[in-house]
Amino acid sequence: MLAHRLFVTGGWRQDFRQHTVSIADFEVTSIPSQEKVLNVHKQVLTDFGHRGRVTCLQVKQWADGNVMVVTGSAQGAVSRMRFRVPLAPGSALDQIQMVDPDTDTDAGILCRWQHCHTDTIAAVDINAEKQQVLTAGIDGQLHLLPLDWDPGSAASTSQTCYSDQKGYVSYFAAQWSSMDTFVTASTTGGLQVWDTRKRSCRQSDLKWGLTGAPQDIGKGTARQIYSVATHPSQPDKCVSGGSNETVAVWDLRFAAAPVAASTGKQNAGDVWQVQFDADYESGTAPSPPILFCTDDGNLCRVDWAGHGAAALNQMQDNEQQRYNSSSNGHVSDLLTEASTVHGFDVDGTDIVAVVEQECMCYIKRRSQTF
Amino acid sequence: MASEGVAGTTYFPCRPGCQIDFRWGLGRDLLLAETSGPIQTTESTFGGAQWDEPSSAQRQVAYDTMKLHRALHTQAMSEQDKAARLQSITEYSQEVASVLLAACDRPASTDHGQQAVKEDCCAWELLQLFYLFALRYEGSVTQDLVMWMKKHNSLLRGPEGSVREAFAELCGGIEDEQAAAQTLPGYWQVIQRLVLIGWTDDARDLLYVHSETQSTEDRQSMQAENAASHLLAQTDALLRRPPQVQPLSGQHNAAGTFLPFPDYADARDRWKADCLRLLDSPHWWDDCQAMAPDTAQGLRITLSIMSGNRDEINNIAASWLELLMGMLLYGLPAKAGTRHNIGSMITQCLNQRLSPASPSPYGHYLTLMEELLPGAAELDTAKVLAAGSQLSLWFKAHMPDILTAAPQGKSALQTTLEHDGGDLTEKLILAYAHSLMPYPTTWHVAAAYLPWCPCHGAEAMEQLLSQMPLTQGDTRLANQVLHECQLYGLPQVAVGVCRQMGVHHWQAGRTAAAISWFIRGHDDSRASEAAAPLVRQIEDMLANTSAGFQPTPALENLEGLLNSLAPAEAPANMAEPLQSHQQRKADSCLQHRGSLGFLQGFLKLQKAMTCMTEAKDHRQVQSAAASVRDMVMVLVGRKAAPQRMWLHLLFHVIPVIEASHPPVFSHKDTQLLLTRLQEAAVWISKDSHHQHQQHEVMTVRLALARIVAHAHLNAFQPTIAAEA
């Protein structure tokens, strides 16, 4: 079976000394009946130069095939790009249509949309229902940009500014959790939930520590949350990833301490991206399993389901899996590299990961859902 | 800059009247700045020069071999016997060779980088052959050399071009031309060269397109045969089954025709005798000569080569390397290809072709091989190192891994260099690491190699980590650097990184991030300085006594950071007298923390004051008042707050003092506060700007006096007080 997996990456090209955003494709040849991948061929479809380091990137596809890419830069500018993918099965790659986001013409470009932050943008997230883009920066500002925002209207950035903490907060991560609420992580510690209807903010109790993992309490400012991901269908569920391989699953009502948390061994890498794994068998576990990547080169999956002696014996046979005595989740490595795993994305059983060594990894897993 | 070994020189034009100033960057990186005056306060870097920049193919090799190198050296640290060590080096070298081959085949953005990897790959396989395979196994290296030359033919080209080019050109000619193939210029010469270097299958392909062979195919049924076609068929039959010795690298061919060395020697003699027998059949040759003189001549020379005619071999060989191959395959006895004899054979071939007086006319790489091949064959480490030094930095750094397999190599590489301290291996690895340092994609590879430099590695690591470009405030990069600092035990560098990040955020007005980094770097004084604007903000709020107590929202955002400071002493036990040494310790701790200590206390006070206003019943009021009292005792009693704020603080808590019943301030507390009030009053009286605050002093004094009165009442008439 031949399948195409389209993805967007942001990065640095050493040969041209340029920051870029690329749309690329994986052509995956596989035998589904044998669950075997025969060949994966990567092809870069288009490549755009990006002003400044790409610090965050968000892709959203609508049902009509329209795709929007929003990126944030280290200089505080938001850029966007639009293209249309053909929806008919068997369509060729050349049917992908680039669209100019401003004029709606076919001249596809990555254009600078708004320079709303004064420094690095830590996160961008598109709210498809409300047609809004949330941006959070280390300058302590949160912006809500309407998708039809016209940069040419010469309106000031203060119109889109939702909150400005004037440097007394630096945001590390932000994501929409429902149509009207979003969650952020910052130097304040823990998580904050913002409600755009009431313009209110709830803060997690700091007695649970800055990262939500009991092991991190009292470890000082070296322990922070760097990434958050909300559950696609359960608006009250959120997972955070932070220093020292710490991941925690939170109930955003903050009625109790994080549902589950896991932290790595001493001097383990930081978690800069985390996601809920949709591919699992629902059981007695308190939370769905999660996937995260670390700066010391691991792509891991944490399973919160209870595991007994039998599972532990099995693990001793397999070096790829390790059990962390300080955690209450079972951590298994999907990928181990010699250097940083910069990011990943998961779609069902397929995972694509970006590794520092200028390479991409494609992982096809055996499905666990029956 | 323009010295030998520098790939290119970049020119930076400078404006008239300006000077170029330079400083060293990381590794092989030079930063240039234009300065117009004698002293320039803000120096802007407008350019830089880097050399030995790794290309994409070289970077790929660097990434993939990093893990292998680390695994090999980690293994070497555990105790291993000689055989196991040799085995692990062999496995390592084979994995590295496959990485190099993969990088050669990958489409590359620049030809230059790909070429360097190809050169490394060719030299690597040669060292592997002599230092690993030939040392481990008895036998002949002939077949290994044939395969090696076939793989790297484009590099090993002589003055007449490579055999493969000539072959490809001829094949193109055959496809285009209508004339018979054998009439094309160079047809027989290419066949003879192919046979000479052992590419018999390609030679047979060319013989197959000879018009006589084609016509024999057509009229097979007629069984009629002329002399030319007979000789062609016979030659083809001989070329179909040339004796081939089992390669030492252990490779097999599809047909499985490789022979063990003793069998090979016999089979080779028999095969050469067959060639001679065919040459010695005048009947066929005369007929052929009459019919097709060119074919007769071409076949005769080919067969002469196959039968070991050294003159013909010498005539046909285009370079010394081809001569060597011809000699090993046909001209010399089979034992010439063994490890002990090959060195002298190579020297003979070189001497025969190259006169010492005239420099080598060949391409760069074959000239390099003139040193490397004999050096490797004789296991002469000095010669190999000299030749290898012309290759890439990657090759130089990894070459010692193979050379240490031979005892001679080990001793040469591990001799301490004079005036340097380290050995040669370290020097080469260090040079390689330096070449990777200045690039965002490869600095971590450099960091992975430096631990294998026992003498200068720590210093280089410190330099690398302390000079990382953190001016952009990239938190992720800073965390990675701190991670490395922790891994390699460089706490001073870690402190520097935290300070650099803190200052970056501080300059941009990001108080929270700045404080967070300063706390992380144990830099309390800078953290306090960074928090000073917030302290001023609080001071202004407190000074405005008419507006009442207004909470500062920005302070709440710092709660997480302030909590992460050293745990605060328990203020609940304030009623009990502190031991003098405990008191001193607590005071010094608070003072040491400066404004952060104040903010920590003030935040708690602010929370308690908010609770006080929101309290719904008497119990809540009392508990909030108790918290307010605890924090007032820390801030004013223990001087956590600056002296100028004491009066304002006391003034703002008067409503709390008044509201609580029974009073939360004990007699002792009040005495202490009165003392502090007196100190504050003295300070105010000295300054004419603060004269208007005298009435505040009076108000506070009155409130405190009331508490003292209550306390007295409680002490003497506890029952009455309780009833009241």
Tab-separated table of C-alpha atoms in Angstrom, chain B residues 274-514:
chain	number	residue	atom	x	y	z
B	274	ASP	CA	45.924	-22.838	-20.062
B	275	CYS	CA	46.494	-19.268	-21.232
B	276	LEU	CA	49.992	-20.159	-22.452
B	277	ARG	CA	48.648	-23.243	-24.208
B	278	LEU	CA	46.141	-21.107	-26.107
B	279	LEU	CA	48.872	-18.658	-27.065
B	280	ASP	CA	50.941	-21.559	-28.298
B	281	SER	CA	48.581	-22.760	-31.043
B	282	PRO	CA	50.145	-21.290	-34.208
B	283	HIS	CA	47.509	-22.747	-36.504
B	284	TRP	CA	44.714	-20.633	-35.102
B	285	TRP	CA	46.832	-17.521	-34.667
B	286	ASP	CA	48.116	-17.599	-38.251
B	287	ASP	CA	44.604	-17.938	-39.615
B	288	CYS	CA	43.374	-15.167	-37.356
B	289	GLN	CA	46.289	-12.936	-38.293
B	290	ALA	CA	45.399	-13.341	-41.938
B	291	MET	CA	41.724	-12.761	-41.351
B	292	ALA	CA	41.628	-10.055	-38.669
B	293	PRO	CA	45.069	-8.782	-37.754
B	294	ASP	CA	43.771	-6.331	-35.133
B	295	THR	CA	41.837	-9.019	-33.320
B	296	ALA	CA	44.841	-11.337	-33.384
B	297	GLN	CA	47.082	-8.641	-31.993
B	298	GLY	CA	44.580	-7.583	-29.310
B	299	LEU	CA	43.897	-11.115	-28.156
B	300	ARG	CA	47.579	-12.000	-28.126
B	301	ILE	CA	48.386	-9.102	-25.785
B	302	THR	CA	45.390	-9.914	-23.575
B	303	LEU	CA	46.463	-13.503	-23.264
B	304	SER	CA	50.069	-12.470	-22.673
B	305	ILE	CA	48.892	-10.399	-19.730
B	306	MET	CA	46.837	-13.296	-18.427
B	307	SER	CA	49.772	-15.641	-18.720
B	308	GLY	CA	51.898	-13.238	-16.717
B	309	ASN	CA	54.057	-11.483	-19.328
B	310	ARG	CA	55.567	-8.683	-17.285
B	311	ASP	CA	56.555	-6.548	-20.269
B	312	GLU	CA	53.018	-6.490	-21.591
B	313	ILE	CA	51.668	-5.771	-18.121
B	314	ASN	CA	54.030	-2.844	-17.821
B	315	ASN	CA	53.050	-1.543	-21.252
B	316	ILE	CA	49.326	-1.637	-20.661
B	317	ALA	CA	49.197	-0.348	-17.063
B	318	ALA	CA	48.177	3.323	-17.046
B	319	SER	CA	49.347	4.001	-13.519
B	320	TRP	CA	51.505	2.413	-10.867
B	321	LEU	CA	48.384	1.129	-9.175
B	322	GLU	CA	47.240	-0.684	-12.318
B	323	LEU	CA	50.748	-2.056	-12.663
B	324	LEU	CA	50.570	-3.329	-9.114
B	325	MET	CA	47.238	-5.010	-9.762
B	326	GLY	CA	48.511	-6.636	-12.953
B	327	MET	CA	51.608	-7.895	-11.172
B	328	LEU	CA	49.632	-9.278	-8.237
B	329	LEU	CA	46.997	-10.929	-10.406
B	330	TYR	CA	49.228	-12.340	-13.195
B	331	GLY	CA	52.837	-11.215	-13.193
B	332	LEU	CA	54.099	-12.485	-9.865
B	333	PRO	CA	53.668	-15.711	-7.945
B	334	ALA	CA	50.543	-15.979	-5.781
B	335	LYS	CA	52.467	-15.500	-2.570
B	336	ALA	CA	53.347	-11.943	-3.603
B	337	GLY	CA	49.901	-10.934	-2.403
B	338	THR	CA	50.474	-12.041	1.181
B	339	ARG	CA	50.948	-9.569	3.976
B	340	HIS	CA	54.681	-10.123	4.260
B	341	ASN	CA	55.455	-9.591	0.573
B	342	ILE	CA	52.965	-6.981	-0.532
B	343	GLY	CA	54.942	-4.061	0.880
B	344	SER	CA	58.026	-4.712	-1.230
B	345	MET	CA	55.848	-5.357	-4.304
B	346	ILE	CA	54.226	-1.944	-3.931
B	347	THR	CA	57.603	-0.265	-3.524
B	348	GLN	CA	58.882	-2.035	-6.650
B	349	CYS	CA	55.905	-0.907	-8.718
B	350	LEU	CA	56.260	2.657	-7.455
B	351	ASN	CA	59.973	2.724	-8.217
B	352	GLN	CA	59.368	1.320	-11.662
B	353	ARG	CA	56.874	4.044	-12.537
B	354	LEU	CA	57.955	7.088	-10.595
B	355	SER	CA	61.381	8.567	-10.772
B	356	PRO	CA	62.380	10.328	-7.577
B	357	ALA	CA	63.593	13.361	-9.523
B	358	SER	CA	60.328	14.292	-11.214
B	359	PRO	CA	57.200	14.942	-9.184
B	360	SER	CA	54.238	12.695	-9.685
B	361	PRO	CA	52.147	13.785	-12.651
B	362	TYR	CA	49.014	12.075	-11.393
B	363	GLY	CA	45.925	13.476	-9.749
B	364	HIS	CA	45.998	14.492	-6.117
B	365	TYR	CA	44.463	11.387	-4.672
B	366	LEU	CA	46.658	8.857	-6.437
B	367	THR	CA	49.660	10.859	-5.251
B	368	LEU	CA	48.346	10.511	-1.720
B	369	MET	CA	48.056	6.778	-2.262
B	370	GLU	CA	51.739	6.638	-3.196
B	371	GLU	CA	52.420	7.224	0.474
B	372	LEU	CA	49.380	5.693	2.081
B	373	LEU	CA	49.356	2.340	0.302
B	374	PRO	CA	52.981	1.339	1.003
B	375	GLY	CA	52.693	2.783	4.509
B	376	ALA	CA	49.601	0.746	5.260
B	377	ALA	CA	51.026	-2.407	3.663
B	378	GLU	CA	54.183	-2.184	5.760
B	379	LEU	CA	52.206	-1.099	8.861
B	380	ASP	CA	54.416	1.959	8.961
B	381	THR	CA	52.363	4.216	11.239
B	382	ALA	CA	54.467	7.340	10.709
B	383	LYS	CA	54.013	7.106	6.945
B	384	VAL	CA	50.278	6.459	7.277
B	385	LEU	CA	49.865	9.423	9.609
B	386	ALA	CA	51.781	11.665	7.228
B	387	ALA	CA	49.633	10.594	4.286
B	388	GLY	CA	46.415	10.655	6.313
B	389	SER	CA	47.084	14.208	7.425
B	390	GLN	CA	46.198	15.325	3.885
B	391	LEU	CA	42.675	13.989	4.349
B	392	SER	CA	39.749	15.467	6.242
B	393	LEU	CA	39.749	16.240	9.953
B	394	TRP	CA	37.187	13.502	10.447
B	395	PHE	CA	39.567	10.973	8.958
B	396	LYS	CA	42.488	12.188	11.019
B	397	ALA	CA	40.499	11.903	14.232
B	398	HIS	CA	39.204	8.412	13.519
B	399	MET	CA	42.280	6.948	11.846
B	400	PRO	CA	43.960	6.190	15.219
B	401	ASP	CA	41.101	3.826	16.113
B	402	ILE	CA	42.238	1.483	13.340
B	403	LEU	CA	45.959	2.110	13.708
B	404	THR	CA	45.939	1.010	17.347
B	405	ALA	CA	45.014	-2.494	16.186
B	406	ALA	CA	48.685	-2.963	15.236
B	407	PRO	CA	51.186	-2.920	18.109
B	408	GLN	CA	53.458	-0.482	16.228
B	409	GLY	CA	50.565	1.901	15.734
B	410	LYS	CA	49.582	1.869	19.354
B	411	SER	CA	52.989	2.889	20.619
B	412	ALA	CA	53.390	5.660	18.032
B	413	LEU	CA	49.998	7.155	18.772
B	414	GLN	CA	50.228	7.014	22.521
B	415	THR	CA	53.587	8.722	22.884
B	416	THR	CA	53.192	11.981	24.773
B	417	LEU	CA	54.006	14.958	22.593
B	418	GLU	CA	56.677	17.292	23.836
B	419	HIS	CA	55.502	20.734	24.958
B	420	ASP	CA	51.899	19.623	24.520
B	421	GLY	CA	51.101	17.201	27.269
B	422	GLY	CA	48.668	15.076	25.307
B	423	ASP	CA	49.315	12.330	22.798
B	424	LEU	CA	48.791	12.412	19.047
B	425	THR	CA	45.359	10.755	19.208
B	426	GLU	CA	44.130	13.477	21.521
B	427	LYS	CA	45.564	16.199	19.307
B	428	LEU	CA	43.750	14.835	16.264
B	429	ILE	CA	40.428	14.440	18.080
B	430	LEU	CA	40.766	17.928	19.483
B	431	ALA	CA	41.331	19.395	16.026
B	432	TYR	CA	38.247	17.585	14.744
B	433	ALA	CA	36.130	18.755	17.682
B	434	HIS	CA	37.285	22.329	17.090
B	435	SER	CA	36.090	22.129	13.509
B	436	LEU	CA	32.579	21.167	14.695
B	437	MET	CA	32.247	23.713	17.493
B	438	PRO	CA	31.054	26.904	15.767
B	439	TYR	CA	27.941	25.450	14.124
B	440	PRO	CA	24.515	25.149	15.714
B	441	THR	CA	24.018	21.702	14.220
B	442	THR	CA	27.297	20.110	15.271
B	443	TRP	CA	28.383	21.644	18.575
B	444	HIS	CA	26.901	18.749	20.494
B	445	VAL	CA	28.983	16.321	18.401
B	446	ALA	CA	32.093	18.277	19.387
B	447	ALA	CA	30.981	18.021	23.018
B	448	ALA	CA	30.678	14.264	22.642
B	449	TYR	CA	34.291	13.938	21.436
B	450	LEU	CA	35.954	16.174	24.013
B	451	PRO	CA	35.670	13.685	26.921
B	452	TRP	CA	38.128	11.502	24.995
B	453	CYS	CA	40.796	14.179	25.275
B	454	PRO	CA	42.208	13.577	28.775
B	455	CYS	CA	44.709	16.425	28.713
B	456	HIS	CA	43.041	19.387	27.004
B	457	GLY	CA	39.445	18.187	26.742
B	458	ALA	CA	38.174	19.799	29.930
B	459	GLU	CA	39.585	23.167	28.955
B	460	ALA	CA	38.110	22.944	25.462
B	461	MET	CA	34.756	21.851	26.874
B	462	GLU	CA	34.742	24.797	29.222
B	463	GLN	CA	35.515	27.112	26.330
B	464	LEU	CA	32.801	25.553	24.180
B	465	LEU	CA	30.081	25.692	26.808
B	466	SER	CA	30.930	29.137	28.104
B	467	GLN	CA	30.950	30.650	24.609
B	468	MET	CA	27.687	29.195	23.366
B	469	PRO	CA	25.659	31.879	21.560
B	470	LEU	CA	23.053	32.508	24.237
B	471	THR	CA	22.544	36.164	23.351
B	472	GLN	CA	19.242	35.274	21.704
B	473	GLY	CA	17.951	34.000	25.045
B	474	ASP	CA	17.188	30.532	23.745
B	475	THR	CA	16.006	28.748	26.913
B	476	ARG	CA	16.184	25.347	25.325
B	477	LEU	CA	19.789	25.792	24.247
B	478	ALA	CA	20.707	27.162	27.669
B	479	ASN	CA	19.134	24.133	29.331
B	480	GLN	CA	21.079	21.839	27.034
B	481	VAL	CA	24.308	23.628	27.910
B	482	LEU	CA	23.508	23.389	31.626
B	483	HIS	CA	22.821	19.719	31.154
B	484	GLU	CA	26.271	19.252	29.645
B	485	CYS	CA	27.808	21.316	32.469
B	486	GLN	CA	26.239	18.986	34.998
B	487	LEU	CA	27.342	15.930	33.054
B	488	TYR	CA	30.965	17.026	32.858
B	489	GLY	CA	31.178	18.707	36.263
B	490	LEU	CA	31.583	22.360	35.253
B	491	PRO	CA	29.603	24.270	37.909
B	492	GLN	CA	31.397	27.556	37.191
B	493	VAL	CA	30.351	27.449	33.547
B	494	ALA	CA	26.786	26.643	34.624
B	495	VAL	CA	26.768	29.714	36.865
B	496	GLY	CA	28.016	31.785	33.936
B	497	VAL	CA	25.287	30.465	31.646
B	498	CYS	CA	22.589	31.253	34.218
B	499	ARG	CA	24.025	34.729	34.677
B	500	GLN	CA	24.150	35.354	30.933
B	501	MET	CA	20.527	34.252	30.528
B	502	GLY	CA	19.457	36.258	33.555
B	503	VAL	CA	21.126	39.422	32.325
B	504	HIS	CA	19.610	38.930	28.866
B	505	HIS	CA	16.101	38.822	30.328
B	506	TRP	CA	16.850	41.583	32.814
B	507	GLN	CA	17.944	43.938	30.034
B	508	ALA	CA	14.721	43.215	28.168
B	509	GLY	CA	12.695	44.000	31.298
B	510	ARG	CA	11.526	40.460	31.946
B	511	THR	CA	11.785	40.413	35.710
B	512	ALA	CA	10.370	36.953	36.293
B	513	ALA	CA	12.631	35.209	33.824
B	514	ALA	CA	15.656	37.176	35.056
